[in-house]
XYZ file of C-alpha atoms in Angstrom:
679
model
C 86.133 44.898 174.026
C 87.726 48.360 174.326
C 90.989 48.785 172.389
C 93.952 50.588 173.954
C 96.051 52.701 171.630
C 98.968 55.156 171.667
C 99.292 57.691 168.880
C 102.609 59.097 167.596
C 104.316 61.992 169.361
C 103.004 65.528 168.989
C 104.266 67.061 165.755
C 104.243 70.677 166.962
C 106.147 69.853 170.142
C 108.621 67.630 168.257
C 109.587 70.528 165.944
C 110.038 72.948 168.820
C 111.973 70.481 170.960
C 114.488 69.977 168.145
C 114.879 73.724 167.539
C 115.337 74.649 171.201
C 117.737 71.754 171.755
C 119.791 73.068 168.824
C 119.866 76.611 170.276
C 120.650 75.508 173.842
C 124.037 75.565 175.503
C 124.535 71.941 176.495
C 122.952 68.533 176.007
C 119.167 68.249 175.740
C 117.068 65.091 176.080
C 113.950 64.395 174.016
C 111.779 61.290 174.459
C 108.764 60.186 172.431
C 109.576 62.384 169.420
C 107.514 61.991 166.251
C 109.563 60.302 163.529
C 107.281 61.452 160.673
C 108.453 63.319 157.610
C 107.905 66.837 158.973
C 110.186 66.522 162.041
C 112.665 64.655 159.841
C 112.822 67.788 157.662
C 113.594 69.941 160.700
C 116.261 67.507 161.912
C 117.868 67.355 158.460
C 118.085 71.154 158.225
C 119.600 71.440 161.713
C 122.301 68.970 160.683
C 123.094 71.163 157.673
C 123.433 74.116 160.075
C 126.049 72.309 162.135
C 123.929 70.707 164.869
C 124.626 67.056 165.610
C 121.149 65.533 165.619
C 121.101 61.723 165.862
C 118.531 59.689 163.902
C 115.047 60.257 165.322
C 113.803 57.333 167.426
C 110.189 57.271 168.644
C 110.646 54.786 171.469
C 114.034 55.900 172.755
C 115.847 58.969 174.014
C 117.310 61.566 171.667
C 120.320 63.494 172.969
C 121.198 66.716 171.144
C 124.140 69.000 171.998
C 123.194 72.567 171.138
C 125.397 75.092 169.343
C 124.041 78.157 171.179
C 121.542 80.832 170.155
C 123.825 82.248 167.437
C 126.162 79.312 166.816
C 124.759 77.895 163.577
C 127.086 77.639 160.576
C 126.462 78.682 156.979
C 124.991 75.627 155.211
C 126.719 74.093 152.216
C 123.488 73.428 150.338
C 119.908 74.684 150.058
C 117.819 73.827 153.123
C 114.894 71.622 152.075
C 111.775 71.866 154.272
C 110.021 69.183 152.166
C 106.266 69.567 152.856
C 106.603 71.051 156.345
C 105.173 74.545 156.745
C 106.086 74.498 160.443
C 109.729 73.799 159.563
C 109.795 76.633 157.022
C 108.144 79.311 159.132
C 109.890 78.549 162.417
C 113.232 78.218 160.663
C 112.769 81.675 159.096
C 112.604 83.041 162.632
C 115.623 81.051 163.835
C 117.748 82.129 160.849
C 116.739 85.801 161.140
C 119.072 86.293 164.107
C 121.979 84.162 162.809
C 124.967 85.858 161.181
C 124.769 83.784 158.022
C 123.067 83.462 154.663
C 120.947 80.464 153.741
C 118.290 79.500 151.201
C 115.104 77.702 152.254
C 112.979 75.719 149.828
C 110.360 72.952 149.903
C 108.307 70.666 147.706
C 105.791 71.894 145.115
C 103.019 72.176 147.700
C 105.090 74.153 150.197
C 106.411 76.490 147.503
C 102.809 77.518 146.799
C 102.141 78.479 150.423
C 102.489 82.162 151.446
C 105.418 83.242 153.616
C 104.918 87.030 153.705
C 102.932 86.834 156.929
C 106.204 85.740 158.564
C 108.802 87.572 156.472
C 107.148 91.017 156.707
C 107.465 91.378 160.512
C 110.877 89.675 160.454
C 111.992 92.249 157.861
C 110.860 94.994 160.246
C 113.226 93.449 162.789
C 116.150 93.742 160.343
C 116.399 90.363 158.581
C 116.484 90.282 154.782
C 114.542 87.886 152.538
C 115.229 87.711 148.801
C 112.882 85.601 146.666
C 114.570 83.139 144.344
C 111.370 82.680 142.309
C 107.885 84.007 143.191
C 107.719 86.927 145.672
C 106.541 85.965 149.142
C 107.064 82.248 148.568
C 109.831 79.695 148.833
C 112.587 79.426 147.766
C 113.793 82.379 149.867
C 117.353 83.524 150.505
C 117.641 84.567 154.149
C 120.301 86.992 155.380
C 120.330 87.175 159.156
C 122.199 89.404 161.537
C 121.635 92.103 164.152
C 117.913 92.565 164.831
C 115.723 95.274 166.324
C 112.998 94.904 168.954
C 109.484 94.253 167.666
C 106.088 95.443 168.883
C 103.530 93.806 166.595
C 99.837 92.956 166.339
C 99.322 89.656 164.517
C 96.670 89.691 161.749
C 95.481 86.206 162.798
C 95.939 83.924 165.785
C 98.751 81.764 164.386
C 101.112 79.623 166.439
C 103.575 79.378 163.551
C 103.795 83.161 163.095
C 103.967 83.830 166.837
C 106.678 81.191 167.284
C 108.783 82.484 164.387
C 108.809 86.004 165.850
C 109.631 84.782 169.368
C 112.469 82.611 168.041
C 113.832 85.614 166.137
C 113.799 87.546 169.411
C 115.789 84.728 171.032
C 118.425 84.426 168.296
C 118.583 88.207 167.849
C 118.691 88.878 171.579
C 115.954 91.549 171.402
C 112.560 92.053 173.110
C 109.410 91.003 171.260
C 105.888 92.135 172.180
C 103.003 90.479 170.335
C 99.225 90.743 170.442
C 97.168 88.080 168.669
C 93.401 88.304 168.107
C 92.770 84.907 169.713
C 94.562 82.142 171.593
C 96.759 79.937 169.396
C 98.702 76.960 170.746
C 101.309 77.962 173.334
C 103.950 75.217 173.095
C 106.693 77.722 172.206
C 105.953 79.950 175.201
C 106.014 77.002 177.599
C 109.280 75.644 176.215
C 111.062 79.015 176.036
C 110.143 79.716 179.645
C 111.494 76.292 180.643
C 114.733 77.110 178.773
C 115.309 80.279 180.824
C 113.651 83.054 178.802
C 111.809 85.857 180.584
C 108.426 85.530 178.918
C 104.883 86.448 179.909
C 101.499 85.693 178.391
C 98.183 87.283 179.397
C 94.694 87.903 177.958
C 94.056 91.220 176.222
C 90.445 91.850 175.228
C 89.408 88.809 173.206
C 93.013 88.104 172.340
C 96.360 87.301 173.866
C 99.471 89.380 174.660
C 102.846 87.626 174.655
C 106.070 89.378 175.654
C 109.635 88.155 175.429
C 111.247 90.736 177.684
C 114.730 89.252 177.848
C 116.538 86.383 176.219
C 119.599 84.861 177.897
C 122.878 84.598 176.029
C 122.519 80.806 176.295
C 119.323 78.781 176.581
C 119.157 76.051 179.185
C 119.099 72.517 177.751
C 115.600 71.080 177.470
C 114.301 67.831 178.897
C 111.144 67.029 176.942
C 108.756 64.100 177.020
C 106.666 64.503 173.882
C 103.032 63.467 174.530
C 100.806 61.816 171.941
C 99.623 64.208 169.242
C 96.029 65.299 169.899
C 95.535 66.021 166.191
C 96.558 62.438 165.353
C 94.381 61.114 168.178
C 91.376 62.835 166.588
C 91.233 60.199 163.814
C 90.809 57.029 165.920
C 88.643 59.145 168.263
C 86.247 59.915 165.385
C 86.253 56.266 164.289
C 85.273 55.151 167.798
C 82.529 57.803 168.175
C 80.945 56.609 164.921
C 80.949 52.985 166.047
C 83.750 51.819 163.773
C 85.928 50.505 166.617
C 83.616 48.127 168.457
C 82.969 49.067 172.084
C 85.375 51.995 171.916
C 88.994 53.069 172.285
C 91.251 54.226 175.114
C 93.911 56.647 173.861
C 96.867 56.661 176.259
C 99.244 59.561 176.954
C 97.637 62.151 174.659
C 98.701 65.802 174.900
C 95.857 67.813 176.437
C 97.193 71.359 176.198
C 94.052 73.554 176.408
C 95.168 75.542 173.337
C 95.046 72.278 171.337
C 91.870 70.565 172.525
C 89.197 72.867 171.124
C 87.639 69.865 169.397
C 86.509 68.356 172.713
C 83.894 71.002 173.665
C 82.552 70.920 170.101
C 82.156 67.143 170.308
C 80.519 67.497 173.712
C 77.859 69.716 172.091
C 77.393 66.978 169.497
C 76.553 64.467 172.273
C 79.906 62.654 172.209
C 80.663 60.265 175.068
C 84.322 61.018 175.893
C 85.957 60.662 179.307
C 89.132 62.666 180.001
C 91.571 61.302 182.597
C 93.961 64.235 183.044
C 97.371 63.736 184.582
C 99.176 66.500 186.460
C 101.507 68.378 184.120
C 105.140 68.957 185.094
C 106.010 72.560 185.930
C 106.075 74.566 182.683
C 105.473 71.316 180.827
C 102.727 69.912 178.655
C 99.560 68.453 180.241
C 98.721 64.946 179.088
C 96.273 62.196 179.933
C 94.031 59.450 178.603
C 90.884 59.711 176.495
C 88.187 57.027 176.772
C 85.863 57.164 173.749
C 82.531 55.345 173.436
C 80.246 54.965 170.382
C 77.816 57.903 170.432
C 74.597 59.099 168.809
C 75.942 62.385 167.442
C 74.059 65.447 166.226
C 75.173 68.382 164.104
C 76.408 71.652 165.584
C 77.723 75.092 164.683
C 81.457 75.751 164.960
C 82.075 79.474 165.413
C 85.116 81.501 164.232
C 86.400 81.998 167.776
C 86.713 78.238 168.203
C 88.776 77.613 165.072
C 92.295 78.418 166.434
C 91.881 75.650 169.030
C 90.882 73.006 166.457
C 92.383 74.253 163.182
C 94.069 70.907 162.391
C 90.992 68.878 163.353
C 88.584 70.485 160.866
C 89.126 67.751 158.215
C 88.237 64.919 160.601
C 85.377 66.983 162.062
C 84.009 67.453 158.546
C 83.950 63.735 157.716
C 82.524 63.026 161.160
C 79.767 65.577 160.421
C 78.953 63.613 157.264
C 77.726 60.693 159.445
C 75.791 62.501 162.229
C 72.144 63.508 162.473
C 71.443 67.012 161.231
C 73.559 69.847 159.883
C 77.026 71.003 160.913
C 78.146 74.537 160.029
C 81.832 75.531 160.261
C 82.871 79.179 159.744
C 85.981 81.277 160.377
C 88.306 78.618 158.922
C 89.680 80.511 155.896
C 93.211 79.750 157.185
C 92.672 76.185 155.926
C 92.910 77.376 152.331
C 96.685 77.859 152.700
C 97.642 74.609 154.433
C 99.218 71.596 152.686
C 96.208 71.854 150.391
C 93.147 74.067 150.219
C 91.530 71.883 152.844
C 88.084 73.457 152.587
C 88.074 72.949 148.835
C 89.471 69.423 149.152
C 86.804 68.417 151.690
C 83.945 69.792 149.597
C 85.313 68.334 146.350
C 85.538 64.860 147.892
C 82.427 64.740 150.092
C 79.953 65.707 147.377
C 80.779 62.903 144.867
C 80.640 60.378 147.722
C 76.985 61.296 148.288
C 77.207 63.905 151.083
C 75.348 67.207 150.817
C 77.956 69.924 151.380
C 78.092 73.667 150.766
C 81.487 75.320 150.488
C 81.662 78.777 152.077
C 84.504 81.293 151.660
C 85.571 80.517 155.230
C 84.024 77.144 155.973
C 81.576 74.360 155.169
C 77.949 73.400 155.750
C 77.561 69.601 155.898
C 74.340 67.593 156.053
C 74.807 64.264 157.799
C 73.639 61.054 156.128
C 73.499 57.347 156.953
C 73.535 56.291 153.284
C 76.482 54.102 152.187
C 79.269 56.264 150.791
C 81.492 55.032 147.984
C 83.977 56.319 145.467
C 87.549 57.549 145.022
C 89.029 60.392 147.063
C 91.837 62.727 146.036
C 93.967 63.659 149.041
C 95.888 66.397 147.182
C 99.021 65.097 148.909
C 97.633 66.294 152.269
C 98.096 63.943 155.229
C 95.035 65.156 157.143
C 92.733 64.835 154.120
C 94.026 61.280 153.499
C 93.506 60.245 157.133
C 90.080 61.863 157.438
C 88.723 59.951 154.452
C 90.560 56.829 155.623
C 88.382 56.965 158.750
C 85.250 57.485 156.654
C 86.210 54.542 154.446
C 86.713 52.266 157.464
C 83.095 52.649 158.617
C 80.666 49.775 157.927
C 78.904 50.060 154.566
C 81.322 52.572 153.027
C 83.673 51.762 150.138
C 86.173 54.613 149.705
C 89.642 54.604 148.136
C 92.301 57.234 148.866
C 94.695 58.077 146.061
C 97.795 59.057 148.093
C 98.010 56.848 151.183
C 101.701 57.548 151.779
C 100.878 61.195 152.560
C 99.997 60.150 156.123
C 103.678 59.555 156.932
C 104.071 63.301 157.465
C 102.432 63.007 160.886
C 101.191 59.440 161.499
C 103.522 56.654 160.332
C 101.599 53.391 160.628
C 98.187 55.055 160.324
C 96.725 52.495 157.906
C 97.931 49.583 160.036
C 96.325 51.219 163.072
C 93.073 51.629 161.174
C 93.030 47.954 160.245
C 93.842 46.893 163.796
C 91.189 48.902 165.632
C 88.321 48.903 163.142
C 85.546 46.356 163.635
C 85.319 43.280 161.352
C 82.098 44.689 159.864
C 84.092 47.694 158.743
C 86.530 45.564 156.763
C 85.104 44.760 153.326
C 87.379 42.739 151.110
C 89.255 44.392 148.289
C 87.823 43.558 144.894
C 89.757 41.428 142.475
C 91.473 38.102 142.117
C 93.716 36.497 144.669
C 93.511 36.253 148.453
C 91.076 38.477 150.321
C 92.614 41.612 151.804
C 91.553 43.459 154.965
C 89.557 46.640 154.540
C 92.468 49.005 154.958
C 93.543 47.903 151.492
C 90.621 49.937 150.162
C 91.810 53.269 151.517
C 95.444 52.244 151.223
C 95.641 50.817 147.715
C 96.346 53.280 144.935
C 94.885 53.445 141.431
C 96.447 50.490 139.697
C 97.476 46.853 140.115
C 100.644 45.420 141.592
C 102.682 43.153 139.335
C 105.600 41.209 140.796
C 108.453 39.407 139.106
C 110.317 36.981 141.351
C 113.267 34.762 140.812
C 116.756 33.977 142.067
C 119.760 36.263 141.579
C 120.820 36.578 137.948
C 117.496 35.402 136.471
C 116.917 38.693 134.623
C 114.035 39.873 136.782
C 115.280 43.462 137.229
C 115.755 44.130 133.512
C 112.422 42.498 132.712
C 110.522 44.392 135.425
C 111.976 47.727 134.351
C 110.886 47.148 130.741
C 107.408 45.943 131.707
C 106.946 49.018 133.896
C 108.103 51.294 131.065
C 105.659 49.826 128.567
C 102.740 49.971 131.000
C 103.563 53.451 132.276
C 103.789 52.036 135.827
C 106.347 52.749 138.545
C 109.236 50.306 138.901
C 110.018 49.211 142.459
C 113.808 48.960 142.632
C 114.456 47.193 145.926
C 118.193 47.393 145.312
C 118.005 51.176 145.581
C 116.606 50.784 149.104
C 119.580 48.623 150.109
C 121.880 51.309 148.732
C 120.010 54.122 150.479
C 120.294 52.330 153.816
C 124.002 51.783 153.185
C 124.451 55.489 152.491
C 122.513 56.401 155.659
C 124.655 54.078 157.800
C 127.859 55.501 156.338
C 126.632 59.076 156.866
C 125.692 58.312 160.486
C 129.313 57.567 161.334
C 128.598 54.081 162.706
C 131.671 51.889 162.057
C 130.843 49.055 159.626
C 132.082 46.413 162.061
C 129.207 47.406 164.404
C 126.488 46.951 161.763
C 125.804 43.211 162.307
C 124.523 43.985 165.840
C 121.934 46.502 164.576
C 118.284 45.717 165.215
C 115.334 46.538 162.964
C 114.503 49.378 165.378
C 118.046 50.744 164.922
C 117.597 50.676 161.142
C 114.195 52.364 161.356
C 115.876 55.299 163.093
C 117.387 56.202 159.703
C 114.650 58.037 157.736
C 115.043 56.105 154.472
C 111.845 55.791 152.488
C 110.507 55.482 148.958
C 107.868 57.977 147.802
C 105.765 57.953 144.644
C 106.617 60.785 142.264
C 104.607 60.605 139.032
C 105.765 57.586 137.033
C 108.696 56.804 139.335
C 109.731 56.429 142.951
C 112.029 58.814 144.756
C 114.458 57.441 147.328
C 114.460 59.797 150.304
C 116.703 60.207 153.337
C 114.764 62.526 155.600
C 113.866 65.513 153.424
C 116.625 64.806 150.859
C 116.242 62.965 147.557
C 119.114 60.538 146.972
C 120.324 60.155 143.387
C 124.042 59.971 142.532
C 124.847 59.231 146.185
C 123.433 55.729 145.706
C 126.188 54.828 143.224
C 129.161 56.234 145.122
C 132.268 54.024 145.527
C 131.695 53.941 149.301
C 128.166 52.580 148.859
C 129.386 50.072 146.248
C 131.973 48.795 148.709
C 129.512 48.233 151.581
C 126.076 47.456 150.071
C 126.613 43.684 149.970
C 127.466 43.645 153.666
C 124.311 45.647 154.443
C 122.148 43.273 152.400
C 123.387 40.388 154.564
C 122.464 42.028 157.890
C 119.848 39.912 159.740
C 117.651 42.934 160.531
C 117.567 44.254 156.974
C 114.980 41.837 155.613
C 112.279 42.976 158.029
C 113.273 46.618 157.481
C 113.015 46.187 153.726
C 109.615 44.454 153.867
C 107.999 47.473 155.505
C 109.233 49.839 152.793
C 108.373 47.529 149.916
C 104.815 47.123 151.195
C 104.456 50.848 151.690
C 105.431 51.393 148.047
C 102.909 48.750 146.980
C 100.058 50.684 148.563
C 100.441 53.303 145.847
C 99.489 50.732 143.199
C 100.421 50.900 139.468
C 103.670 49.148 140.304
C 105.978 46.552 138.785
C 108.376 45.136 141.337
C 111.203 42.661 141.146
C 112.777 40.690 143.947
C 113.485 37.219 145.168
C 110.291 37.004 147.236
C 107.932 39.769 146.150
C 105.038 37.555 145.058
C 105.181 35.028 147.873
C 106.030 37.181 150.897
C 105.920 40.916 150.184
C 102.810 41.166 147.972
C 100.929 37.855 148.278
C 97.767 39.678 147.103
C 99.425 40.997 143.906
C 97.183 40.814 140.845
C 99.860 39.232 138.612
C 102.851 37.137 139.726
C 105.704 35.936 137.528
C 108.634 33.720 138.519
C 111.663 33.804 136.210
C 114.208 31.010 136.170
C 117.427 30.276 134.331
C 120.157 27.704 134.599
C 122.680 28.550 137.276
C 125.535 28.823 134.724
C 123.512 31.275 132.618
C 122.685 33.279 135.739
C 126.396 33.322 136.613
C 127.281 34.743 133.187
C 124.607 37.439 133.592
C 125.879 38.360 137.056
C 129.426 38.744 135.773
C 128.201 40.897 132.882
C 126.250 43.083 135.344
C 129.540 43.914 137.077
C 130.839 45.298 133.779
C 133.186 42.489 132.858
C 132.789 39.532 130.534
C 133.917 36.181 131.997
C 137.433 35.287 130.832
C 137.053 31.547 131.364
C 134.602 28.793 132.239
C 136.309 28.482 135.624
C 135.216 32.035 136.414
C 131.641 31.119 135.481
C 131.861 27.950 137.578
C 133.075 29.891 140.623
C 130.275 32.445 140.267
C 127.733 29.636 139.824
C 128.913 28.093 143.091
C 128.400 31.416 144.853
C 124.856 31.647 143.417
C 124.008 28.106 144.581
C 125.101 29.026 148.098
C 123.089 32.258 147.936
C 120.018 30.316 146.785
C 120.452 27.925 149.721
C 120.716 30.826 152.217
C 117.762 32.660 150.645
C 115.570 29.560 150.788
C 116.286 28.876 154.483
C 116.387 32.371 156.024
C 113.964 33.120 158.858
C 112.399 36.240 157.314
C 110.980 36.166 153.762
C 112.504 32.857 152.540
C 112.788 32.485 148.764
C 109.984 30.365 147.330
C 109.117 29.607 143.753
C 105.693 30.976 142.757
C 103.042 28.678 141.368
C 102.727 30.338 137.942
C 106.305 31.115 136.916
C 107.394 31.356 133.262
C 110.823 31.398 131.571
C 110.841 32.485 127.884
C 113.630 34.641 126.327
C 113.653 38.348 127.158
C 111.485 39.882 124.383
C 109.039 37.003 124.498
C 108.799 37.054 128.259
C 108.081 40.815 128.302
C 105.319 40.370 125.725
C 103.948 37.362 127.607
C 103.856 39.292 130.871
C 102.033 42.199 129.208
C 99.430 39.799 127.796
C 99.013 38.186 131.219
C 98.557 41.571 132.906
C 95.879 42.686 130.437
C 94.081 39.356 130.654
C 93.953 39.408 134.455
C 93.561 43.105 135.206
C 92.121 44.836 132.144
C 88.608 46.233 132.756
C 88.918 45.964 136.546
C 89.407 48.795 139.077
C 92.316 50.305 137.175
C 92.617 50.210 133.397
C 95.912 48.876 132.115
C 97.305 50.740 129.091
C 97.520 48.768 125.873
C 101.142 49.696 125.248
C 103.079 47.996 122.529
C 106.758 47.129 122.516
């Protein structure tokens, strides 16, 4: 049976659609946008610059009213690009022509990536960039203003650099003439032309000449249907070619821009059986179509430097694919990969070799000898979404046993990647996860992190939160605070401007439009809203006043389950909640159920609010409320409260010690070593 699949919207087009909609004069429409972390960073920054960008919705229509080419306001805070290099570089170009000052920053990985390739030509145009820390890297203070025309030869064929300079020409209202040594992706040129810019593109020698001869005072609104991301499609495509998806896969509605599909002719040389059903592209729009992929007997090939710009993002998946073909694959001219989210060439070599693949790392590429031997071992993704997904595909193939250390990294570009991998991979490619408890589908191997999941259930007021926090501290594990997720969603709803009386009608899809997530950060979790980390905002009086109402919303339980399970994939976690062991993490290595008399729970609940009960009648009233809550929790449709089979109920210090002994007895010496921490 051939599986049909749609991949998330194109990341590159999603960024550019948001930026051009913001700069347009009027209302733009965007459908099929990617809701991953990178476009969320762009949307968050545009909001800080005064653009009203609604929550990103993948399966709906986004309407954005632009502020004009020079209508952005001075932001009130530092603009956080998170891990998105596209956001940072394109935004440098947009800000160069704005009459304002702003500071751009990013996460640790992005702050290590070079920005001079963009800031040097933008400085020649008249913008000013002052480093806050290391020269040529984020954070950078940008001072925009009047710009000069630019005639520039790019040192490399780079869509990000080309786009930044063209966007500076638009916001600065000046001509830009560029020559690049090859053909990089042309989404920006297509979209600027559709928005009313006078722009030409033509071959020059082995390269490409692009000229922005005139920019209108106001861009036309854009009407964009974002096709499926070809780079994301490359992962299930590789799985199907290697026989890991049964009879094959049909990928529907994939973007087939010729500047993006350089992987296809390379795969054709490798004997890949791929059918392309191209649809007619709208005028000045993006070509799209379907890909039909069949299992194939692949052979190695040579990938030459001139081919790299057309498949730069697909090199990681091509490398792991090369590890399973007959013969040798040689990739050169890919030195640009050393300054992506990670040093991708180094990351590929460092991971392939310990798995049992013969690989030689070159200054600008890799030489990989294919093998049919079983591959097993841990993989370090270096926080890079494409490295994590590439080895996820390798781990899903029959006979391989590979774990990926940072599964949540895939949310940058492919939310739901691990679920897709489980759904389309063949049963033979789904070995069970090792350990006690129910058997888990194969995606738990690449998804699960480095340590066990411990859950502490129980009704409200049973002491589970305090106990879980202390157990996590003593073990050095992360504590999953589900209450913080409720508060983050409350904050997001308040910030969106939706009136609270409209909240009960919200669906789970409506809630998912708010980019609230929990990300692993060392020994803790960060609560994120788009590219922002929420801290003191979670305890504001406004959130306090509305969080209980949010927790009662019918759609919230399903919304919360997704985020709790995503956090669990990181492993090394202690979670507390009324249903974590029975519903959220049924495969958890250790499950505890805490109980207490309802009157004792009532006293604890009153103390948690900061006030001691004045009378027994106050305790009785609170106990009645808890009984009613228990009844509702036990009969709700999603995640009903159930008592676990192996619950315990000693006093606090004893129960913490007992849980630690139980964890070490059940988990010690298995896949992840549990520290022998004392009280």
